[in-house]
PDB file of C-alpha atoms in Angstrom:
ATOM      1  CA  MET A 990      -0.075   0.349  -0.092  1.00  0.00           C
ATOM      2  CA  ALA A 991       1.794   3.111  -1.090  1.00  0.00           C
ATOM      3  CA  ARG A 992       1.919   5.711   1.892  1.00  0.00           C
ATOM      4  CA  GLN A 993       0.707   9.264   1.157  1.00  0.00           C
ATOM      5  CA  VAL A 994       2.653  12.312   1.680  1.00  0.00           C
ATOM      6  CA  ASN A 995       1.790  13.741   5.174  1.00  0.00           C
ATOM      7  CA  PRO A 996       0.843  17.429   4.227  1.00  0.00           C
ATOM      8  CA  TYR A 997       1.076  18.738   7.910  1.00  0.00           C
ATOM      9  CA  ARG A 998       4.769  19.613   8.474  1.00  0.00           C
ATOM     10  CA  PRO A 999       5.369  20.200  12.706  1.00  0.00           C
ATOM     11  CA  GLY A1000       9.277  21.423  13.080  1.00  0.00           C
ATOM     12  CA  PHE A1001      11.562  24.398  13.063  1.00  0.00           C
ATOM     13  CA  ALA A1002      11.192  26.647   9.995  1.00  0.00           C
ATOM     14  CA  GLN A1003       9.134  24.157   8.281  1.00  0.00           C
ATOM     15  CA  HIS A1004       6.563  26.259   5.987  1.00  0.00           C
ATOM     16  CA  PRO A1005       3.187  24.735   6.202  1.00  0.00           C
ATOM     17  CA  VAL A1006       1.165  23.904   3.112  1.00  0.00           C
ATOM     18  CA  LEU A1007      -1.425  26.720   4.488  1.00  0.00           C
ATOM     19  CA  LEU A1008       0.292  29.950   5.913  1.00  0.00           C
ATOM     20  CA  ALA A1009      -3.242  30.858   7.693  1.00  0.00           C
ATOM     21  CA  GLY A1010      -3.577  33.625  10.022  1.00  0.00           C
ATOM     22  CA  ARG A1011      -0.836  35.516   8.733  1.00  0.00           C
ATOM     23  CA  GLY A1012      -2.369  38.167   6.184  1.00  0.00           C
ATOM     24  CA  ALA A1013      -1.439  41.301   7.770  1.00  0.00           C
ATOM     25  CA  VAL A1014       2.334  40.576   7.802  1.00  0.00           C
ATOM     26  CA  LEU A1015       2.572  39.373   4.504  1.00  0.00           C
ATOM     27  CA  ALA A1016       0.465  42.543   3.293  1.00  0.00           C
ATOM     28  CA  GLY A1017       2.906  44.707   5.161  1.00  0.00           C
ATOM     29  CA  ALA A1018       5.951  42.778   3.316  1.00  0.00           C
ATOM     30  CA  ARG A1019       4.357  43.453  -0.150  1.00  0.00           C
ATOM     31  CA  GLU A1020       3.770  47.118   0.658  1.00  0.00           C
ATOM     32  CA  ALA A1021       7.317  47.499   1.660  1.00  0.00           C
ATOM     33  CA  LEU A1022       8.781  45.864  -1.365  1.00  0.00           C
ATOM     34  CA  ASP A1023       6.598  47.980  -3.523  1.00  0.00           C
ATOM     35  CA  VAL A1024       8.164  51.189  -1.466  1.00  0.00           C
ATOM     36  CA  ALA A1025      11.593  50.209  -2.258  1.00  0.00           C
ATOM     37  CA  ALA A1026      11.029  48.368  -5.656  1.00  0.00           C
ATOM     38  CA  LEU A1027       8.764  50.908  -7.294  1.00  0.00           C
ATOM     39  CA  ASP A1028       9.270  54.113  -5.204  1.00  0.00           C
ATOM     40  CA  GLY A1029      12.562  54.300  -4.642  1.00  0.00           C
ATOM     41  CA  ARG A1030      12.019  54.671  -0.794  1.00  0.00           C
ATOM     42  CA  MET A1031      13.604  52.679   2.087  1.00  0.00           C
ATOM     43  CA  PRO A1032      10.546  51.781   3.714  1.00  0.00           C
ATOM     44  CA  ARG A1033      10.534  51.277   7.967  1.00  0.00           C
ATOM     45  CA  PRO A1034      11.731  47.566   8.778  1.00  0.00           C
ATOM     46  CA  LEU A1035       9.291  44.972   9.804  1.00  0.00           C
ATOM     47  CA  ILE A1036       9.686  43.517  13.157  1.00  0.00           C
ATOM     48  CA  LEU A1037       7.810  40.378  13.774  1.00  0.00           C
ATOM     49  CA  VAL A1038       7.627  39.183  17.495  1.00  0.00           C
ATOM     50  CA  GLY A1039       6.134  36.432  19.233  1.00  0.00           C
ATOM     51  CA  VAL A1040       6.702  33.303  21.087  1.00  0.00           C
ATOM     52  CA  ARG A1041       8.210  29.940  19.902  1.00  0.00           C
ATOM     53  CA  GLY A1042       6.085  28.063  17.372  1.00  0.00           C
ATOM     54  CA  VAL A1043       4.210  31.068  16.298  1.00  0.00           C
ATOM     55  CA  GLY A1044       5.552  31.025  12.419  1.00  0.00           C
ATOM     56  CA  LYS A1045       8.184  33.771  12.803  1.00  0.00           C
ATOM     57  CA  THR A1046      10.898  32.190  11.119  1.00  0.00           C
ATOM     58  CA  VAL A1047       8.391  30.543   8.382  1.00  0.00           C
ATOM     59  CA  ALA A1048       7.158  34.069   7.822  1.00  0.00           C
ATOM     60  CA  LEU A1049      10.869  35.732   7.225  1.00  0.00           C
ATOM     61  CA  ASN A1050      11.308  32.943   4.463  1.00  0.00           C
ATOM     62  CA  GLU A1051       8.039  34.236   2.956  1.00  0.00           C
ATOM     63  CA  ILE A1052       8.729  37.565   2.474  1.00  0.00           C
ATOM     64  CA  SER A1053      12.056  36.459   0.899  1.00  0.00           C
ATOM     65  CA  ASN A1054      10.116  34.325  -1.522  1.00  0.00           C
ATOM     66  CA  LEU A1055       7.767  37.219  -2.304  1.00  0.00           C
ATOM     67  CA  ALA A1056      10.780  39.295  -3.058  1.00  0.00           C
ATOM     68  CA  ALA A1057      12.113  37.044  -5.323  1.00  0.00           C
ATOM     69  CA  ALA A1058       8.907  35.957  -6.987  1.00  0.00           C
ATOM     70  CA  GLU A1059       7.237  39.356  -7.274  1.00  0.00           C
ATOM     71  CA  HIS A1060      10.482  41.465  -7.793  1.00  0.00           C
ATOM     72  CA  SER A1061      13.548  38.888  -8.581  1.00  0.00           C
ATOM     73  CA  TRP A1062      15.126  40.152  -5.468  1.00  0.00           C
ATOM     74  CA  VAL A1063      18.075  38.689  -3.858  1.00  0.00           C
ATOM     75  CA  GLY A1064      17.514  37.068  -0.292  1.00  0.00           C
ATOM     76  CA  VAL A1065      20.413  37.485   2.582  1.00  0.00           C
ATOM     77  CA  HIS A1066      19.414  35.944   5.646  1.00  0.00           C
ATOM     78  CA  VAL A1067      21.166  35.455   9.120  1.00  0.00           C
ATOM     79  CA  GLU A1068      20.072  33.511  12.188  1.00  0.00           C
ATOM     80  CA  VAL A1069      21.733  35.530  15.317  1.00  0.00           C
ATOM     81  CA  LYS A1070      23.572  32.980  17.775  1.00  0.00           C
ATOM     82  CA  PRO A1071      23.845  33.443  21.485  1.00  0.00           C
ATOM     83  CA  ARG A1072      26.887  35.233  22.405  1.00  0.00           C
ATOM     84  CA  THR A1073      28.172  35.599  19.020  1.00  0.00           C
ATOM     85  CA  SER A1074      28.102  38.761  16.761  1.00  0.00           C
ATOM     86  CA  PHE A1075      26.058  38.393  13.681  1.00  0.00           C
ATOM     87  CA  LEU A1076      27.687  41.149  11.776  1.00  0.00           C
ATOM     88  CA  ALA A1077      30.700  38.877  10.264  1.00  0.00           C
ATOM     89  CA  GLU A1078      28.505  36.133   9.121  1.00  0.00           C
ATOM     90  CA  LEU A1079      26.321  39.394   7.581  1.00  0.00           C
ATOM     91  CA  VAL A1080      29.283  40.674   5.659  1.00  0.00           C
ATOM     92  CA  ASP A1081      29.736  37.377   3.993  1.00  0.00           C
ATOM     93  CA  ARG A1082      26.469  36.703   3.231  1.00  0.00           C
ATOM     94  CA  LEU A1083      26.320  40.340   1.831  1.00  0.00           C
ATOM     95  CA  ALA A1084      29.411  39.518  -0.269  1.00  0.00           C
ATOM     96  CA  ALA A1085      27.727  36.012  -1.754  1.00  0.00           C
ATOM     97  CA  ALA A1086      24.675  38.117  -2.552  1.00  0.00           C
ATOM     98  CA  GLU A1087      27.062  40.297  -4.570  1.00  0.00           C
ATOM     99  CA  GLN A1088      28.581  37.300  -6.434  1.00  0.00           C
ATOM    100  CA  LEU A1089      24.928  35.746  -7.012  1.00  0.00           C
ATOM    101  CA  LEU A1090      24.240  38.939  -8.366  1.00  0.00           C
ATOM    102  CA  THR A1091      27.318  39.797 -10.504  1.00  0.00           C
ATOM    103  CA  GLN A1092      28.082  36.134 -11.242  1.00  0.00           C
ATOM    104  CA  THR A1093      31.807  35.997 -10.165  1.00  0.00           C
ATOM    105  CA  PRO A1094      33.285  33.218  -8.477  1.00  0.00           C
ATOM    106  CA  PRO A1095      33.606  33.109  -4.459  1.00  0.00           C
ATOM    107  CA  ALA A1096      36.892  34.674  -2.926  1.00  0.00           C
ATOM    108  CA  GLY A1097      39.442  32.355  -1.583  1.00  0.00           C
ATOM    109  CA  ARG A1098      38.681  33.421   1.966  1.00  0.00           C
ATOM    110  CA  MET A1099      34.961  31.840   1.874  1.00  0.00           C
ATOM    111  CA  GLN A1100      33.584  28.361   1.359  1.00  0.00           C
ATOM    112  CA  LEU A1101      29.959  27.886  -0.653  1.00  0.00           C
ATOM    113  CA  THR A1102      27.835  25.985   2.014  1.00  0.00           C
ATOM    114  CA  GLU A1103      24.621  26.552   0.610  1.00  0.00           C
ATOM    115  CA  ALA A1104      22.994  28.401  -2.621  1.00  0.00           C
ATOM    116  CA  ARG A1105      19.578  28.620  -3.428  1.00  0.00           C
ATOM    117  CA  VAL A1106      18.318  30.575  -6.989  1.00  0.00           C
ATOM    118  CA  LYS A1107      14.429  31.252  -7.349  1.00  0.00           C
ATOM    119  CA  ALA A1108      13.201  32.238 -10.531  1.00  0.00           C
ATOM    120  CA  GLY A1109      10.848  35.434 -10.704  1.00  0.00           C
ATOM    121  CA  ALA A1110       8.308  36.876 -13.670  1.00  0.00           C
ATOM    122  CA  PHE A1111      10.951  39.545 -14.307  1.00  0.00           C
ATOM    123  CA  GLY A1112      14.140  37.678 -13.978  1.00  0.00           C
ATOM    124  CA  VAL A1113      15.984  35.246 -11.417  1.00  0.00           C
ATOM    125  CA  GLY A1114      15.705  36.229  -7.670  1.00  0.00           C
ATOM    126  CA  GLY A1115      18.121  33.923  -4.984  1.00  0.00           C
ATOM    127  CA  GLU A1116      20.315  33.553  -2.046  1.00  0.00           C
ATOM    128  CA  ALA A1117      23.398  32.309  -1.217  1.00  0.00           C
ATOM    129  CA  GLY A1118      24.788  31.577   2.105  1.00  0.00           C
ATOM    130  CA  PHE A1119      28.858  31.498   3.052  1.00  0.00           C
ATOM    131  CA  THR A1120      30.391  30.680   6.358  1.00  0.00           C
ATOM    132  CA  ARG A1121      33.451  31.824   7.717  1.00  0.00           C
ATOM    133  CA  THR A1122      35.283  32.415  11.337  1.00  0.00           C
ATOM    134  CA  SER A1123      36.412  35.807  12.197  1.00  0.00           C
ATOM    135  CA  GLY A1124      35.570  38.567  14.862  1.00  0.00           C
ATOM    136  CA  ARG A1125      33.360  41.145  14.807  1.00  0.00           C
ATOM    137  CA  PRO A1126      33.920  43.490  11.767  1.00  0.00           C
ATOM    138  CA  PRO A1127      34.392  47.081  12.140  1.00  0.00           C
ATOM    139  CA  ALA A1128      31.439  49.611  11.376  1.00  0.00           C
ATOM    140  CA  ASP A1129      32.824  50.826   8.117  1.00  0.00           C
ATOM    141  CA  VAL A1130      33.080  47.290   7.053  1.00  0.00           C
ATOM    142  CA  VAL A1131      29.493  46.057   7.353  1.00  0.00           C
ATOM    143  CA  GLU A1132      28.479  49.327   5.648  1.00  0.00           C
ATOM    144  CA  THR A1133      30.794  48.983   2.744  1.00  0.00           C
ATOM    145  CA  ALA A1134      29.678  45.428   2.095  1.00  0.00           C
ATOM    146  CA  LEU A1135      25.887  46.887   2.534  1.00  0.00           C
ATOM    147  CA  ALA A1136      27.094  49.631  -0.301  1.00  0.00           C
ATOM    148  CA  GLU A1137      28.737  47.245  -2.445  1.00  0.00           C
ATOM    149  CA  THR A1138      26.219  44.782  -2.725  1.00  0.00           C
ATOM    150  CA  THR A1139      23.186  47.410  -2.945  1.00  0.00           C
ATOM    151  CA  SER A1140      25.513  48.549  -5.808  1.00  0.00           C
ATOM    152  CA  ALA A1141      25.345  45.656  -7.471  1.00  0.00           C
ATOM    153  CA  ALA A1142      21.787  44.727  -7.201  1.00  0.00           C
ATOM    154  CA  ILE A1143      20.683  48.348  -8.237  1.00  0.00           C
ATOM    155  CA  GLU A1144      22.986  47.722 -11.851  1.00  0.00           C
ATOM    156  CA  ARG A1145      20.943  44.903 -12.626  1.00  0.00           C
ATOM    157  CA  ALA A1146      17.506  46.817 -11.622  1.00  0.00           C
ATOM    158  CA  SER A1147      17.038  44.324  -8.154  1.00  0.00           C
ATOM    159  CA  GLY A1148      17.093  44.954  -4.732  1.00  0.00           C
ATOM    160  CA  LEU A1149      17.976  43.012  -1.443  1.00  0.00           C
ATOM    161  CA  VAL A1150      15.736  41.448   1.445  1.00  0.00           C
ATOM    162  CA  LEU A1151      17.419  41.477   4.315  1.00  0.00           C
ATOM    163  CA  THR A1152      16.127  39.293   6.896  1.00  0.00           C
ATOM    164  CA  LEU A1153      17.376  38.406  10.763  1.00  0.00           C
ATOM    165  CA  ASP A1154      15.894  35.760  13.050  1.00  0.00           C
ATOM    166  CA  GLU A1155      16.471  35.504  16.515  1.00  0.00           C
ATOM    167  CA  VAL A1156      17.027  39.051  17.174  1.00  0.00           C
ATOM    168  CA  HIS A1157      16.569  39.408  20.800  1.00  0.00           C
ATOM    169  CA  LEU A1158      20.037  37.713  20.892  1.00  0.00           C
ATOM    170  CA  ALA A1159      22.006  40.201  19.351  1.00  0.00           C
ATOM    171  CA  THR A1160      23.764  42.858  21.445  1.00  0.00           C
ATOM    172  CA  ARG A1161      22.463  46.566  21.417  1.00  0.00           C
ATOM    173  CA  GLU A1162      25.867  47.433  19.701  1.00  0.00           C
ATOM    174  CA  ASP A1163      25.452  45.419  16.683  1.00  0.00           C
ATOM    175  CA  LEU A1164      22.191  46.425  16.177  1.00  0.00           C
ATOM    176  CA  ALA A1165      23.451  50.021  16.251  1.00  0.00           C
ATOM    177  CA  THR A1166      26.332  48.876  13.782  1.00  0.00           C
ATOM    178  CA  LEU A1167      23.707  47.611  11.259  1.00  0.00           C
ATOM    179  CA  THR A1168      20.675  50.209  11.283  1.00  0.00           C
ATOM    180  CA  ALA A1169      23.157  53.198  11.561  1.00  0.00           C
ATOM    181  CA  ALA A1170      24.804  52.203   8.295  1.00  0.00           C
ATOM    182  CA  LEU A1171      21.040  51.248   6.909  1.00  0.00           C
ATOM    183  CA  GLN A1172      19.700  54.659   8.402  1.00  0.00           C
ATOM    184  CA  ARG A1173      22.248  56.991   6.674  1.00  0.00           C
ATOM    185  CA  HIS A1174      21.826  55.730   3.487  1.00  0.00           C
ATOM    186  CA  VAL A1175      17.694  56.066   3.710  1.00  0.00           C
ATOM    187  CA  PRO A1176      17.691  59.403   1.749  1.00  0.00           C
ATOM    188  CA  ASP A1177      19.786  57.400  -0.866  1.00  0.00           C
ATOM    189  CA  GLY A1178      16.771  55.452  -1.711  1.00  0.00           C
ATOM    190  CA  TRP A1179      18.304  51.728  -1.190  1.00  0.00           C
ATOM    191  CA  PRO A1180      15.974  49.051  -2.838  1.00  0.00           C
ATOM    192  CA  ILE A1181      16.584  46.996   0.646  1.00  0.00           C
ATOM    193  CA  VAL A1182      13.763  45.717   2.923  1.00  0.00           C
ATOM    194  CA  VAL A1183      14.841  44.501   6.462  1.00  0.00           C
ATOM    195  CA  ALA A1184      12.632  41.990   8.346  1.00  0.00           C
ATOM    196  CA  VAL A1185      13.597  40.701  11.612  1.00  0.00           C
ATOM    197  CA  ALA A1186      11.773  38.347  13.994  1.00  0.00           C
ATOM    198  CA  GLY A1187      12.240  37.432  17.692  1.00  0.00           C
ATOM    199  CA  LEU A1188      10.928  36.870  21.009  1.00  0.00           C
ATOM    200  CA  PRO A1189       8.877  40.137  22.690  1.00  0.00           C
ATOM    201  CA  SER A1190      11.661  40.694  24.980  1.00  0.00           C
ATOM    202  CA  LEU A1191      12.805  42.422  21.671  1.00  0.00           C
ATOM    203  CA  ARG A1192      10.105  45.372  22.988  1.00  0.00           C
ATOM    204  CA  ASP A1193      12.695  45.752  25.707  1.00  0.00           C
ATOM    205  CA  PRO A1194      14.255  49.666  25.161  1.00  0.00           C
ATOM    206  CA  ARG A1195      17.257  48.877  26.829  1.00  0.00           C
ATOM    207  CA  SER A1196      18.251  46.221  24.476  1.00  0.00           C
ATOM    208  CA  SER A1197      16.671  47.729  21.234  1.00  0.00           C
ATOM    209  CA  VAL A1198      17.526  50.596  18.764  1.00  0.00           C
ATOM    210  CA  THR A1199      15.218  53.426  17.547  1.00  0.00           C
ATOM    211  CA  TYR A1200      15.439  52.281  13.931  1.00  0.00           C
ATOM    212  CA  LEU A1201      13.595  49.031  15.291  1.00  0.00           C
ATOM    213  CA  GLU A1202      11.285  50.722  17.520  1.00  0.00           C
ATOM    214  CA  ARG A1203      10.272  53.088  14.596  1.00  0.00           C
ATOM    215  CA  GLY A1204       9.647  50.291  12.369  1.00  0.00           C
ATOM    216  CA  GLU A1205       6.258  48.247  11.429  1.00  0.00           C
ATOM    217  CA  TRP A1206       5.649  45.878  14.492  1.00  0.00           C
ATOM    218  CA  HIS A1207       3.572  42.726  14.299  1.00  0.00           C
ATOM    219  CA  GLU A1208       2.298  40.613  16.805  1.00  0.00           C
ATOM    220  CA  LEU A1209       2.583  36.972  15.943  1.00  0.00           C
ATOM    221  CA  GLY A1210       0.213  34.682  18.366  1.00  0.00           C
ATOM    222  CA  PRO A1211      -2.201  32.030  18.123  1.00  0.00           C
ATOM    223  CA  LEU A1212      -4.539  31.896  15.217  1.00  0.00           C
ATOM    224  CA  GLY A1213      -8.503  32.743  15.636  1.00  0.00           C
ATOM    225  CA  PRO A1214     -11.019  30.048  15.305  1.00  0.00           C
ATOM    226  CA  SER A1215     -11.727  30.119  11.636  1.00  0.00           C
ATOM    227  CA  ASP A1216      -7.870  30.329  10.615  1.00  0.00           C
ATOM    228  CA  THR A1217      -7.109  27.156  12.987  1.00  0.00           C
ATOM    229  CA  LEU A1218      -9.788  25.554  11.168  1.00  0.00           C
ATOM    230  CA  GLU A1219      -8.664  26.209   7.551  1.00  0.00           C
ATOM    231  CA  ALA A1220      -4.886  25.513   8.607  1.00  0.00           C
ATOM    232  CA  LEU A1221      -6.454  21.861   9.866  1.00  0.00           C
ATOM    233  CA  THR A1222      -8.525  21.345   6.747  1.00  0.00           C
ATOM    234  CA  ARG A1223      -7.258  22.583   4.041  1.00  0.00           C
ATOM    235  CA  PRO A1224      -3.954  20.686   3.963  1.00  0.00           C
ATOM    236  CA  ALA A1225      -6.074  17.441   4.268  1.00  0.00           C
ATOM    237  CA  SER A1226      -8.397  18.499   1.737  1.00  0.00           C
ATOM    238  CA  LEU A1227      -5.763  19.393  -1.236  1.00  0.00           C
ATOM    239  CA  ALA A1228      -3.943  16.090  -0.422  1.00  0.00           C
ATOM    240  CA  GLY A1229      -6.758  14.476  -1.130  1.00  0.00           C
ATOM    241  CA  ARG A1230      -8.042  12.916   2.142  1.00  0.00           C
ATOM    242  CA  PRO A1231     -10.635  15.477   3.627  1.00  0.00           C
ATOM    243  CA  MET A1232     -10.778  15.801   7.082  1.00  0.00           C
ATOM    244  CA  ASP A1233     -14.815  15.731   8.832  1.00  0.00           C
ATOM    245  CA  SER A1234     -15.942  18.639  10.924  1.00  0.00           C
ATOM    246  CA  GLN A1235     -16.410  17.042  14.159  1.00  0.00           C
ATOM    247  CA  ALA A1236     -12.277  15.818  13.813  1.00  0.00           C
ATOM    248  CA  ALA A1237     -11.411  19.532  12.624  1.00  0.00           C
ATOM    249  CA  ASP A1238     -13.508  21.215  15.728  1.00  0.00           C
ATOM    250  CA  GLN A1239     -11.833  18.414  18.300  1.00  0.00           C
ATOM    251  CA  LEU A1240      -8.180  19.347  17.050  1.00  0.00           C
ATOM    252  CA  ALA A1241      -8.856  22.797  16.916  1.00  0.00           C
ATOM    253  CA  ALA A1242     -10.115  23.368  20.735  1.00  0.00           C
ATOM    254  CA  ALA A1243      -7.302  21.025  21.347  1.00  0.00           C
ATOM    255  CA  SER A1244      -4.622  22.990  19.566  1.00  0.00           C
ATOM    256  CA  GLY A1245      -5.705  26.448  20.866  1.00  0.00           C
ATOM    257  CA  GLY A1246      -4.846  27.705  17.672  1.00  0.00           C
ATOM    258  CA  TYR A1247      -1.054  27.510  18.670  1.00  0.00           C
ATOM    259  CA  PRO A1248       0.686  27.229  15.178  1.00  0.00           C
ATOM    260  CA  TYR A1249       2.800  24.604  16.146  1.00  0.00           C
ATOM    261  CA  ALA A1250       0.517  22.375  18.044  1.00  0.00           C
ATOM    262  CA  VAL A1251      -1.846  22.421  14.787  1.00  0.00           C
ATOM    263  CA  GLN A1252       0.975  20.875  12.974  1.00  0.00           C
ATOM    264  CA  VAL A1253       1.144  18.290  14.934  1.00  0.00           C
ATOM    265  CA  PHE A1254      -2.736  17.476  15.869  1.00  0.00           C
ATOM    266  CA  GLY A1255      -3.203  17.410  12.365  1.00  0.00           C
ATOM    267  CA  HIS A1256       0.019  15.056  11.142  1.00  0.00           C
ATOM    268  CA  HIS A1257      -0.815  12.635  13.897  1.00  0.00           C
ATOM    269  CA  ALA A1258      -4.712  12.887  12.774  1.00  0.00           C
ATOM    270  CA  TRP A1259      -3.436  12.038   9.393  1.00  0.00           C
ATOM    271  CA  ARG A1260      -1.114   9.112  10.374  1.00  0.00           C
ATOM    272  CA  ALA A1261      -4.057   7.475  12.514  1.00  0.00           C
ATOM    273  CA  SER A1262      -6.365   7.781   9.620  1.00  0.00           C
TER     274      SER A1262
END
């Protein structure tokens, strides 16, 4: 008997078949991309906050996907690590994005560890990741990396979507270095959209910076009743094994609308069926 693929995807950064209840975030992302790509202005950053398991990382990935599919933009993603400056990794990923844009071979000091290219309606967007071991780069190195990558994007009628995950782990000094460079170039109309995600502690003014405080904040919480039911029933329906209303109501109530629980319960209900 052939096994059917389970349409529910519990686990870290697993993109669900249906991203339910995040319409406001995606609408904000589309508006920010349009402001940067069509109006020539650098928009306010998007800040996604919420407890673990509500889909912050998935939302960041979806913003990058939108940028690639709708504008052929390149995505630069960094996940902040505990007690580690994220700036060195950011500089290298910016260099990787520039190389992707210019199609030049990687420099000797970097090693290609991952690359992903997405075809869009008007060209090609993509992501590339490099790793290196080094200390915290000076502020001028960070700004130069941003400027060079942005320049390469502008020459090709493209742009950058910069996503940072686990930002609550970043030091205020690192955030200030990055955001000061971005803020200095707001008058230049750089085609950059910044989206960051972190736990609710990111709202603490003692660890945040002004650039983020003035951003567009989105609180990601439990799904509403209708979105919870849609997140449970739609994947099963698309996979050809619909979930009956009594089962959906029972699972929705048990999940409390918590997105991770929705995927876990849906996964086990599918297996049990």
